[in-house]
CSV table of C-alpha atoms and ligand atoms in Angstrom, one decimal:
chain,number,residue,atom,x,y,z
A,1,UNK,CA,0.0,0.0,0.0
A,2,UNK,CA,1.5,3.3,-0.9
A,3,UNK,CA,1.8,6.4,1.4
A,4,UNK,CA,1.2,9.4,-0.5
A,5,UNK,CA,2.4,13.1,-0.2
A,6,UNK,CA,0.1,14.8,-2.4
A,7,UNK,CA,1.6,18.6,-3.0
A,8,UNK,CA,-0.7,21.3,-4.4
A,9,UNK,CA,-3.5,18.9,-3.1
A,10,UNK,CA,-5.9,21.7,-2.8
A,11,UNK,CA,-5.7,22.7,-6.7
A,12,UNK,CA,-7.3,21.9,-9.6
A,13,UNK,CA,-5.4,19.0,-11.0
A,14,UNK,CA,-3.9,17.5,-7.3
A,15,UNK,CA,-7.6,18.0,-6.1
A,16,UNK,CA,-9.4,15.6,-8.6
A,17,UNK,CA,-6.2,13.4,-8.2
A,18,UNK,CA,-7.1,13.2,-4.6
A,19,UNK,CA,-10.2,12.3,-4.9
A,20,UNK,CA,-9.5,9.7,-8.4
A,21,UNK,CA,-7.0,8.2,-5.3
A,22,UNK,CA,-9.2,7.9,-2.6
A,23,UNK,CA,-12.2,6.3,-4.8
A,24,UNK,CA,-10.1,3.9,-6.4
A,25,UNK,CA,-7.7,2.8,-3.6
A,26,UNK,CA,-9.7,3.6,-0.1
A,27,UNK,CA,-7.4,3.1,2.9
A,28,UNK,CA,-4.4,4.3,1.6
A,29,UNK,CA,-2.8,6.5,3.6
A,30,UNK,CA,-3.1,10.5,1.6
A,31,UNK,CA,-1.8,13.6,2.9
A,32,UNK,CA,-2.4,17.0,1.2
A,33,UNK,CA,0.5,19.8,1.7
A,34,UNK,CA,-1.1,23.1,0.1
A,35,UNK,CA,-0.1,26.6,0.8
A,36,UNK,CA,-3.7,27.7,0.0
A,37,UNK,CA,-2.8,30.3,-1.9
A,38,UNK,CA,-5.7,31.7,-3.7
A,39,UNK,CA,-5.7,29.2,-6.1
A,40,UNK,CA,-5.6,26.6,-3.3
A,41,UNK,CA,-9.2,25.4,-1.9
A,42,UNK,CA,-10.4,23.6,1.1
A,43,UNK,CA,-13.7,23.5,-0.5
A,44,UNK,CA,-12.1,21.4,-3.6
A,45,UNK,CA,-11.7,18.4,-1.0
A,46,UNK,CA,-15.0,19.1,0.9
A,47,UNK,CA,-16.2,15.9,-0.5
A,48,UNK,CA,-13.5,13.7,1.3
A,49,UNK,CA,-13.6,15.4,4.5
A,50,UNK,CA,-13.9,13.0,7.2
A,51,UNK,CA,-12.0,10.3,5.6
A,52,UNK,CA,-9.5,9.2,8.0
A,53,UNK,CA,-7.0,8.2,5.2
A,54,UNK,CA,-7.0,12.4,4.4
A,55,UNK,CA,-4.3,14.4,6.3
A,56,UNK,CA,-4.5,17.7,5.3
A,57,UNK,CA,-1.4,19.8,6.4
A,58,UNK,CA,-1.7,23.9,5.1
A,59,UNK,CA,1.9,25.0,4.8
A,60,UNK,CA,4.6,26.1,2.4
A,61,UNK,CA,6.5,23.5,-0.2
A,62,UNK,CA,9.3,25.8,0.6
A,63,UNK,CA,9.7,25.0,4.5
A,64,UNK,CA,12.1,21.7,3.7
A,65,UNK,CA,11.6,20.9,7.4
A,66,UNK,CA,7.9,20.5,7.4
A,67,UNK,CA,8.0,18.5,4.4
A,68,UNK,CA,10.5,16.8,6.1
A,69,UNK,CA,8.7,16.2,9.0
A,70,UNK,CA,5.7,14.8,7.2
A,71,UNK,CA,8.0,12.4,5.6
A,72,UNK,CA,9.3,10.9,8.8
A,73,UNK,CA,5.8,11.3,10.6
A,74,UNK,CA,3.6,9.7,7.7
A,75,UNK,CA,6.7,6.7,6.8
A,76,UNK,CA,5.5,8.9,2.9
A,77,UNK,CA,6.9,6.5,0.6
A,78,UNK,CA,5.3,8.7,-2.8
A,79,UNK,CA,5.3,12.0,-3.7
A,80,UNK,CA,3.3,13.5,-5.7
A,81,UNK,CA,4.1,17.2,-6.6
A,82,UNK,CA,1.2,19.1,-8.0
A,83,UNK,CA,1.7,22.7,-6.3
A,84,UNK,CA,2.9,25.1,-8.1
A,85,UNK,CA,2.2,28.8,-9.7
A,86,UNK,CA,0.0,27.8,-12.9
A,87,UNK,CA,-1.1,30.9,-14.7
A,88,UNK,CA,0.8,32.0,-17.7
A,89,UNK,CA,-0.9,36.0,-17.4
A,90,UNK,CA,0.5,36.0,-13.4
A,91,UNK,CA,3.6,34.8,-14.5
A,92,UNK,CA,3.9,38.1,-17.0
A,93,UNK,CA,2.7,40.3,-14.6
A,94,UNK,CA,4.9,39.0,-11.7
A,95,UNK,CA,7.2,36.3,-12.1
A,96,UNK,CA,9.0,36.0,-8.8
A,97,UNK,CA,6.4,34.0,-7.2
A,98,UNK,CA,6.9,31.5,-10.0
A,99,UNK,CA,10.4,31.3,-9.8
A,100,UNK,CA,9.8,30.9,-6.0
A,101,UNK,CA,7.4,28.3,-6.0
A,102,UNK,CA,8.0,26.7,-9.2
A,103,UNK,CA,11.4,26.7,-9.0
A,104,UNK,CA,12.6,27.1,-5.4
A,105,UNK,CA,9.8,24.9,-4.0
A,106,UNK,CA,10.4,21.8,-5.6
A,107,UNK,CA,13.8,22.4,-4.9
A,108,UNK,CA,13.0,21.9,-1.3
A,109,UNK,CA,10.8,19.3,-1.9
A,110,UNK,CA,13.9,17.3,-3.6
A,111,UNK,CA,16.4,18.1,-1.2
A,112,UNK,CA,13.4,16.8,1.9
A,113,UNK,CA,13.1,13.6,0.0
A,114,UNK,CA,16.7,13.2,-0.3
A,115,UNK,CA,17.4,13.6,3.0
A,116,UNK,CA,14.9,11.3,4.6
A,117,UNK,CA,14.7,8.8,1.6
A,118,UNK,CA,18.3,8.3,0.5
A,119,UNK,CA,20.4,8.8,3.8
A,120,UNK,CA,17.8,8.4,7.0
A,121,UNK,CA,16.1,5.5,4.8
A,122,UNK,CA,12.8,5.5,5.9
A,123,UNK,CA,11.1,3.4,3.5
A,124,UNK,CA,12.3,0.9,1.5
A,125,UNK,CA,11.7,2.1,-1.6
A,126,UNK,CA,10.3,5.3,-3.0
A,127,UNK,CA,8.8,7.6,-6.3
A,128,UNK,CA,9.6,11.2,-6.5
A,129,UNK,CA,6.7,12.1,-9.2
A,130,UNK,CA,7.1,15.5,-10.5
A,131,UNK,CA,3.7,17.2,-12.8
A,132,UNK,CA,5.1,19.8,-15.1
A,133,UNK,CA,3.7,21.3,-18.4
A,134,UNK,CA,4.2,20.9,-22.4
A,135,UNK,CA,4.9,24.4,-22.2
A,136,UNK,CA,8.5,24.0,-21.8
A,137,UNK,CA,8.4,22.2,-25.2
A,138,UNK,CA,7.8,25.9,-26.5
A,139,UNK,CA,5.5,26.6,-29.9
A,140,UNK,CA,4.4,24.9,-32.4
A,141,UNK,CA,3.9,25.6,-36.1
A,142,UNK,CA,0.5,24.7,-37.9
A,143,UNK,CA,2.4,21.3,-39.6
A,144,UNK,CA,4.7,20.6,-36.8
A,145,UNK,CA,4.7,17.2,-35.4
A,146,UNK,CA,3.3,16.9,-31.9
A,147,UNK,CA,5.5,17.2,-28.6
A,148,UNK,CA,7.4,14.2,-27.5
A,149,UNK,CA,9.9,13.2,-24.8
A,150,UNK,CA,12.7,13.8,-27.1
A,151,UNK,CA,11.7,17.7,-28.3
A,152,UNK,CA,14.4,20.1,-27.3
A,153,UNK,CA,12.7,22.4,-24.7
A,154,UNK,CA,12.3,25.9,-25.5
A,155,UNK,CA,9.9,27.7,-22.9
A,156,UNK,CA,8.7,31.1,-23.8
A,157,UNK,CA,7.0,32.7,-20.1
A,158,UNK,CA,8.2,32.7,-17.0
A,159,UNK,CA,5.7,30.0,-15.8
A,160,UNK,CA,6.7,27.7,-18.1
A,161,UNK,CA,10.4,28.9,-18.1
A,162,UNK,CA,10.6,28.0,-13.8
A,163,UNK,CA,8.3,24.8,-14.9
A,164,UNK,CA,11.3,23.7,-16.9
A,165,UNK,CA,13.9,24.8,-14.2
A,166,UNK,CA,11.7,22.7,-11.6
A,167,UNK,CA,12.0,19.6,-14.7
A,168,UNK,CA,16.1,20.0,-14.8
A,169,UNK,CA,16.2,19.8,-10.8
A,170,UNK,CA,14.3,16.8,-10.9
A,171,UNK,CA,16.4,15.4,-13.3
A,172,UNK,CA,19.5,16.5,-12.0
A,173,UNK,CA,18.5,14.6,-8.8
A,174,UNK,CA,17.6,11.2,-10.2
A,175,UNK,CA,21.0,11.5,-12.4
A,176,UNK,CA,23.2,12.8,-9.4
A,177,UNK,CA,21.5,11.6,-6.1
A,178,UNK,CA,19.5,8.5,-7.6
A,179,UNK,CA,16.3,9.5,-6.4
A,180,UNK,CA,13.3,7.2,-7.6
A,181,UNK,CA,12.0,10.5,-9.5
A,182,UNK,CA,9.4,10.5,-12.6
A,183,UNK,CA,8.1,13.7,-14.7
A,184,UNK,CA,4.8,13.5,-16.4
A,185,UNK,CA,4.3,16.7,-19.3
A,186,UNK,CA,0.6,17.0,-20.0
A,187,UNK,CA,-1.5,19.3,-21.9
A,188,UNK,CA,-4.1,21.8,-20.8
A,189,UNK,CA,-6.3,20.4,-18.3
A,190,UNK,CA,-10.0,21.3,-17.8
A,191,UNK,CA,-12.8,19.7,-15.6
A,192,UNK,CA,-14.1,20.5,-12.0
A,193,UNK,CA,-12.4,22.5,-9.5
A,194,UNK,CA,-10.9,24.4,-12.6
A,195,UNK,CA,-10.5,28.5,-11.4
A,196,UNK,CA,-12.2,30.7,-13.4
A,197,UNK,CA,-9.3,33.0,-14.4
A,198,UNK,CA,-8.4,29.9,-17.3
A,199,UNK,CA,-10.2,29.6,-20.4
A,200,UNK,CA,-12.6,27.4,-20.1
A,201,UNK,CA,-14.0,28.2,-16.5
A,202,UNK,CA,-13.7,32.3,-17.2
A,203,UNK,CA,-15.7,31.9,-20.2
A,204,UNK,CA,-18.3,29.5,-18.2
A,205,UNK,CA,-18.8,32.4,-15.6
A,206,UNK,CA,-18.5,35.1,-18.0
A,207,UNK,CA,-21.3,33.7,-20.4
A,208,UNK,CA,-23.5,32.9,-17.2
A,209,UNK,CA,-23.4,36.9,-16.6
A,210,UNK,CA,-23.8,38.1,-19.6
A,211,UNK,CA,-20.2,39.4,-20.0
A,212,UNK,CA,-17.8,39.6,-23.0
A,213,UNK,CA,-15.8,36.4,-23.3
A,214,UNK,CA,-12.8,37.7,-24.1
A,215,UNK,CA,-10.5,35.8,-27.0
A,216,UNK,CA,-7.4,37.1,-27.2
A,217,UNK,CA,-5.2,37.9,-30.3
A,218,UNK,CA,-7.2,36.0,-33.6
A,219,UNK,CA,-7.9,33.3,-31.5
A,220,UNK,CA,-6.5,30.6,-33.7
A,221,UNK,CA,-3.9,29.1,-30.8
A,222,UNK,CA,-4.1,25.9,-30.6
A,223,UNK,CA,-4.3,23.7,-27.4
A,224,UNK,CA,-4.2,20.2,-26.7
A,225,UNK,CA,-6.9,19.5,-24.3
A,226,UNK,CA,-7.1,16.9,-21.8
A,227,UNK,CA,-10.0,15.9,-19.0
A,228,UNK,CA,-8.2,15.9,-15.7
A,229,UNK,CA,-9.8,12.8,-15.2
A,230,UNK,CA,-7.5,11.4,-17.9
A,231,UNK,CA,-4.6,13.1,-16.8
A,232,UNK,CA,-5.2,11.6,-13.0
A,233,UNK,CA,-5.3,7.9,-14.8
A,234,UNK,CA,-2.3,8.7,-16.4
A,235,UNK,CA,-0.5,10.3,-13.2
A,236,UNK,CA,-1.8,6.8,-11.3
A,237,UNK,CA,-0.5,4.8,-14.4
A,238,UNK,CA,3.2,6.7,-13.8
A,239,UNK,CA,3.3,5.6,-10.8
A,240,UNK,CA,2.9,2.1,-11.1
A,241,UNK,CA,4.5,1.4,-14.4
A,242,UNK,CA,6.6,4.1,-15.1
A,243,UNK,CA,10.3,4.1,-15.0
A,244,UNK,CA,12.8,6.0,-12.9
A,245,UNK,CA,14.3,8.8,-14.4
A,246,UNK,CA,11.9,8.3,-16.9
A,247,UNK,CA,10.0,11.5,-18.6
A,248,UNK,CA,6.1,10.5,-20.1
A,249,UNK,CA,4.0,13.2,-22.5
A,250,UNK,CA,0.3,13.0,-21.3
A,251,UNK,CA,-2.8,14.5,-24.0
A,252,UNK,CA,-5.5,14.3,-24.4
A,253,UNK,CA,-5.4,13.9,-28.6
A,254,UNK,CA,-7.8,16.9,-28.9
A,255,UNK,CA,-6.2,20.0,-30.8
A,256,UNK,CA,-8.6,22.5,-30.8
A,257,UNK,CA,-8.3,26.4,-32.0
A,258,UNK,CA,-9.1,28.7,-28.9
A,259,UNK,CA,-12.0,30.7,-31.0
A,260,UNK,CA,-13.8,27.3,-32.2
A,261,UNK,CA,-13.7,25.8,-28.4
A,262,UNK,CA,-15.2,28.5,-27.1
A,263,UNK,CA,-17.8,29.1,-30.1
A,264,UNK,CA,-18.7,25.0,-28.6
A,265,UNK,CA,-18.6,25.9,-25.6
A,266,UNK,CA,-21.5,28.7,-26.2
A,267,UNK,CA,-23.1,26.0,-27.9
A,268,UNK,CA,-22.9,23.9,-25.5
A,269,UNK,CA,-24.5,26.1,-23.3
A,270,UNK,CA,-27.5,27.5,-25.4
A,271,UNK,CA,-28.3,24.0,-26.1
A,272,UNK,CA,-28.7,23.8,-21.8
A,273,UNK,CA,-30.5,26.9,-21.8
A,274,UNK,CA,-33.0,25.0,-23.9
A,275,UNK,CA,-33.7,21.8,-22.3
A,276,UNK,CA,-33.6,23.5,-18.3
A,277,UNK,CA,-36.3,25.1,-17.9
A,278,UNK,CA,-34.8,26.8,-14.3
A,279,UNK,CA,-31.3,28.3,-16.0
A,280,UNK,CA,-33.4,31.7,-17.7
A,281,UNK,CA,-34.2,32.5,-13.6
A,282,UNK,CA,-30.9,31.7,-12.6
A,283,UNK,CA,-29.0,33.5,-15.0
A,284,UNK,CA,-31.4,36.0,-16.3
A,285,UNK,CA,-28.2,37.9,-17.5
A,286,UNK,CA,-26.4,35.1,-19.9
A,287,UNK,CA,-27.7,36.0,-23.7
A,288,UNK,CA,-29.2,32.8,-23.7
A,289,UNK,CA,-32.1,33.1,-21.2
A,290,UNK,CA,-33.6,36.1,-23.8
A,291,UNK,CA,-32.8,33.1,-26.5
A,292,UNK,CA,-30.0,34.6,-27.8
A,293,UNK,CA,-26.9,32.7,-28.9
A,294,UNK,CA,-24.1,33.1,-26.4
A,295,UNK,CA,-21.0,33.3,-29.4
A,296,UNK,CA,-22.7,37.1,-29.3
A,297,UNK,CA,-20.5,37.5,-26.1
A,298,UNK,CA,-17.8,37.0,-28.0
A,299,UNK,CA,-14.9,39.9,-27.8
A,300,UNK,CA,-11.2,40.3,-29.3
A,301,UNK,CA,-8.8,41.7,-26.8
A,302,UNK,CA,-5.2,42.5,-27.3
A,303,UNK,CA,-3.3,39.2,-27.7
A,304,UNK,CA,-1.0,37.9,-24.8
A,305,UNK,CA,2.5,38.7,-24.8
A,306,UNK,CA,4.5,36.1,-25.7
A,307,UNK,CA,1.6,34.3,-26.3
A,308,UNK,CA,2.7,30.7,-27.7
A,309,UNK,CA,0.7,29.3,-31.2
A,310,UNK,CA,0.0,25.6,-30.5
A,311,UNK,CA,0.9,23.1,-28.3
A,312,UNK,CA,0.0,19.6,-29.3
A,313,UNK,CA,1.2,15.9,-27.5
A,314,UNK,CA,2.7,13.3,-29.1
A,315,UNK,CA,1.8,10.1,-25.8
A,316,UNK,CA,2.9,7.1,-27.4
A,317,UNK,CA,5.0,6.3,-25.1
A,318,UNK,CA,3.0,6.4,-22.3
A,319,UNK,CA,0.4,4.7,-24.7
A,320,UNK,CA,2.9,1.7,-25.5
A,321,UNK,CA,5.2,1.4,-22.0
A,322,UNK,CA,1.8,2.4,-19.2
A,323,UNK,CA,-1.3,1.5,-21.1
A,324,UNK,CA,-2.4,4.8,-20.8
A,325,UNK,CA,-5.5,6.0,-23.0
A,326,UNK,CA,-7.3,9.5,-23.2
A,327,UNK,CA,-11.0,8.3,-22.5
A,328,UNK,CA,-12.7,11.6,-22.5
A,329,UNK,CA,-14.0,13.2,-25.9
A,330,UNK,CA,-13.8,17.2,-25.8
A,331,UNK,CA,-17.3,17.0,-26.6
A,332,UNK,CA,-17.9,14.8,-23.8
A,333,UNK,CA,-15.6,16.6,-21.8
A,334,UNK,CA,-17.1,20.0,-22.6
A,335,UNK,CA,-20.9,19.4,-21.8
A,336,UNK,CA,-19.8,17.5,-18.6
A,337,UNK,CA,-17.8,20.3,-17.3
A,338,UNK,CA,-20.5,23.0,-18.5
A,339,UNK,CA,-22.9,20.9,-15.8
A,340,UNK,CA,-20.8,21.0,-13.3
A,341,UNK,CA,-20.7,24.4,-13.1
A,342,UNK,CA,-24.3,25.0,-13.2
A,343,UNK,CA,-24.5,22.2,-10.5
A,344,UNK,CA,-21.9,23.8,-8.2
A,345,UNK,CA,-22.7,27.8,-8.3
A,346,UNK,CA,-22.2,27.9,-4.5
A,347,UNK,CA,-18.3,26.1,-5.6
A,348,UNK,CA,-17.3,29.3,-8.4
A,349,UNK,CA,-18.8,32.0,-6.3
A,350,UNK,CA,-17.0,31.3,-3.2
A,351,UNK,CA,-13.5,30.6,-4.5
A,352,UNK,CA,-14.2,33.9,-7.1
A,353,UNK,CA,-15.4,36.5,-3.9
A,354,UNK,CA,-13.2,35.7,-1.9
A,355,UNK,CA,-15.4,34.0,0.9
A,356,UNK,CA,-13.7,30.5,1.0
A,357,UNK,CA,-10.7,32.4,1.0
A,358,UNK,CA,-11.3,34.6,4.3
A,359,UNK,CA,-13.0,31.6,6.1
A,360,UNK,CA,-9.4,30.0,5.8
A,361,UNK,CA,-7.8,33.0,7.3
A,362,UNK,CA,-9.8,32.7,9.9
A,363,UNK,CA,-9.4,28.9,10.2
A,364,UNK,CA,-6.1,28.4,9.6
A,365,UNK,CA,-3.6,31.3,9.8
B,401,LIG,P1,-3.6,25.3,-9.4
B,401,LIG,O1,-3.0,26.7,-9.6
B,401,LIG,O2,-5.0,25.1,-9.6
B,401,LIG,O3,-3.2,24.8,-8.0
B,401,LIG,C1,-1.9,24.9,-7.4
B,401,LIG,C2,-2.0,24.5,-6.0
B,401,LIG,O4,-0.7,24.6,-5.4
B,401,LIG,C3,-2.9,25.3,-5.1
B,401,LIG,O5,-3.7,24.5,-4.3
B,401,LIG,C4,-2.0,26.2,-4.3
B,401,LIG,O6,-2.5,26.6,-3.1
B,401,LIG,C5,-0.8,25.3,-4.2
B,401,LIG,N1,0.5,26.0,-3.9
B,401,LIG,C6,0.9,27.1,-4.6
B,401,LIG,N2,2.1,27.5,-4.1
B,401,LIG,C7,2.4,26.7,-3.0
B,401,LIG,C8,3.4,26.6,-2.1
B,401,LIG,N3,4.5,27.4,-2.1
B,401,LIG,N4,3.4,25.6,-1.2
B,401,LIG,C9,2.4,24.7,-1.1
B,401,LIG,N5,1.3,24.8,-2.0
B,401,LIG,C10,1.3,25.7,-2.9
B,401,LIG,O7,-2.7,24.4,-10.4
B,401,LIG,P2,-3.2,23.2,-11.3
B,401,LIG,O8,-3.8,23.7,-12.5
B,401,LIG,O9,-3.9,22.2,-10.5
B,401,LIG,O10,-1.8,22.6,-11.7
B,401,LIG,C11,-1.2,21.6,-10.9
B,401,LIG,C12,0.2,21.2,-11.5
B,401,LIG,O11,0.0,20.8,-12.9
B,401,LIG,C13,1.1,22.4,-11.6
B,401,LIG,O12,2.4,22.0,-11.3
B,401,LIG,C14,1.0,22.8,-13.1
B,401,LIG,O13,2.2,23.4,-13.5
B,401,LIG,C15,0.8,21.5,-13.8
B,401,LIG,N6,0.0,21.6,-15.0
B,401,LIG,C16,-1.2,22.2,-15.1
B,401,LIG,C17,-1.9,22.2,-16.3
B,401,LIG,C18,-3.3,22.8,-16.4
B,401,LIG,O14,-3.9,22.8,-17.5
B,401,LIG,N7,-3.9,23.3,-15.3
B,401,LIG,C19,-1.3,21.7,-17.4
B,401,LIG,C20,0.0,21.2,-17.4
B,401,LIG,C21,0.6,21.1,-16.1
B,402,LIG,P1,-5.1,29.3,-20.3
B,402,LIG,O1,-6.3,28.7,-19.9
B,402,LIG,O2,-4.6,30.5,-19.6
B,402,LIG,O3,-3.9,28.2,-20.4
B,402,LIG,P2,-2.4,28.3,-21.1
B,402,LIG,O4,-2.0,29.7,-21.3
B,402,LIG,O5,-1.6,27.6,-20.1
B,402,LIG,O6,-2.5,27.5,-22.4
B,402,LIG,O7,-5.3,29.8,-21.9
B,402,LIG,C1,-5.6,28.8,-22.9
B,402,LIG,C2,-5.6,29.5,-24.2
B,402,LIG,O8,-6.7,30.5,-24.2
B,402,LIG,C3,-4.4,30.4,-24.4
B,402,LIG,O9,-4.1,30.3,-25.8
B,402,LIG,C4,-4.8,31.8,-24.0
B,402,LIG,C5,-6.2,31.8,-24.4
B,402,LIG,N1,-7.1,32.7,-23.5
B,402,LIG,C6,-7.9,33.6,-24.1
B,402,LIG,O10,-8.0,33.8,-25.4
B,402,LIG,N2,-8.7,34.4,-23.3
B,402,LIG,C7,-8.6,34.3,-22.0
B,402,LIG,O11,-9.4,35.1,-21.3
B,402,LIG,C8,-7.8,33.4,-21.4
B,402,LIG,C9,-7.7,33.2,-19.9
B,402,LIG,C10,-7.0,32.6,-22.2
């Protein structure tokens, strides 16, 4: 039975991982280290609470003795290192925290593991797993082949750029140290839990209200996008199968232009508006309770700087060498995650006004 050190547990992704973990293996041991920054939610894990085999431990990836501590305490034989800064627009407008966190953090989450796995030898054996990004692959052209393990990296933000400095540690580790370590790159990840300051939840929330859904640029960038549920599978299938010092590309096979995912999207949701009868009340403001298609929200802005043109993942190998499969249509994907953001208004307006977040001031700091 593993012991798990789930990092960022309180995010998006390391959220539905924790709860993918604690339906599919119930008993084993899972503790959460988040920061709760503001993209970091209690409320994201509300539907474990009470499980005894939860730990959740608010506190910085950057204390090495806390993490050290939980690694001693909690005999943690797997890590699994979610948190980090994620948003490509905060990393233009202030990249030290990424360079902090990003960078920095997994630093002292590798020199913690180190210490207490390869010289105190805790456990008997141990995995390291690292979640970065296909951003530090860099930008595609319209007829260049997909991403793979072997593509020279070339970041082009600060997020991505400390995301690849936080890959080089890990590798540096395994290669000097021999830590057990892993590194899974995966494309953009949508699905619940998702904060609405990244495509796909802003233009949920914004459509809801009746506000301008703003595409930046021509809106022809291309991303690859993945269900976290598929990325989860493929974290779980890492873990089990994968190789140290090994480096697997997880996609979801589903390029899609920004301006046609959104025009789906609005589709998506008008169709709603349709067959539920109760959305018009709720959302008297969205153009689709008048009847009115939502794509009429839809709003050029001034493009991104930097702004990369496609991403796209090439995951044969974690196809061939982990069995891994994308299960999850866009499609699919798309009108599941649109639901679950009408079924979880209280979820979106707590984590966007700030309410969750000054409960857990009070709570815990
Ligand atoms: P997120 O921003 O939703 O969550 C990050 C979590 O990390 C939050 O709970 C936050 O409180 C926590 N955190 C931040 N700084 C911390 C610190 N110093 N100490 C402890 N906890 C801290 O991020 P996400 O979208 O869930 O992404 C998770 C991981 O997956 C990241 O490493 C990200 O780079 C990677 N990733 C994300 C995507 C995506 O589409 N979201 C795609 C590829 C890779
Ligand atoms: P985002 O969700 O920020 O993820 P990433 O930058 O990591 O790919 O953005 C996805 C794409 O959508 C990206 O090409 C930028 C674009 N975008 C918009 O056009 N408008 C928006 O308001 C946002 C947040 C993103």
């Amino acid at each position: 039975m593993a012991k798990l050190l789930v990092t960022g547990g309180a995010g998006f992704i390391g959220a539905n991982f924790v709860h993918h973990w604690l339906r599919t293996y119930p008993g084993e041991r899972v503790v959460v280290l988040d920061a709760l920054t503001y993209a970091g939610n209690l409320a994201n894990l509300e539907a474990a609470k009470g499980r005894s085999e939860l730990r959740f431990e608010p506190g910085d990836i950057r204390d090495t003795a806390l993490v050290e501590r939980l690694l001693r305490e909690e005999l943690i034989d797997t890590i699994v290192h979610f948190a980090a800064e994620s948003h490509v627009d905060r990393s233009i407008h202030g990249p030290d925290a990424f360079i902090e966190t990003n960078v920095q953090g997994t630093h002292s989450m590798l020199k913690a593991a180190r210490t207490v796995w390869l010289k105190e030898r805790t456990v008997s054996s141990h995995r390291f797993h690292h979640v970065s990004t296909d951003e530090v692959y860099g930008s595609l052209g319209p007829d260049d082949p997909a991403f793979t393990e072997q593509t020279r990296y070339a970041p082009n933000s600060p997020y991505s750029a400390s995301k690849a400095a936080s890959d080089h540690l890990v590798r540096a580790y395994h290669h000097t140290y021999g830590l057990n370590t892993t590194i899974s790159n995966c494309s953009n990840n949508y699905g619940p839990f998702h904060f609405p300051e990244k495509l796909i939840p802003l233009m949920i929330v914004n459509l809801l209200h009746g506000r301008a859904l703003p595409i930046y640029g021509d809106g022809r960038n291309v991303r690859d996008w993945l269900h976290v549920s598929d990325h989860c599978r493929g974290i779980e299938r890492v873990l089990q199968r994968g190789k140290p010092g090994e480096v697997y590309n997880i996609g979801g096979g589903a390029e899609s232009e920004n301006l046609t995912l959104v025009r789906t999207l609005c589709a998506v949701a008008d169709a709603a508006f349709r067959e539920r009868t109760d959305l018009a009340a709720r959302f008297p403001a969205a153009p689709a309770a008048r009847g009115e298609p939502s794509a009429s929200l839809i709003h050029f802005v001034q493009d991104r700087p930097g702004h990369d043109r496609r991403y796209a993942i090439d995951c044969t190998k974690a196809e061939r060498e982990l069995g891994y499969q994308a299960e999850v249509t866009l499609a699919q994907g798309l009108r599941e995650t649109f639901t679950w953001y009408l079924d979880h208004e209280w979820w979106w307006r707590a984590v966007m006004d700030g309410s969750y977040q000054r409960w857990i001031d009070t709570h815990y700091r």
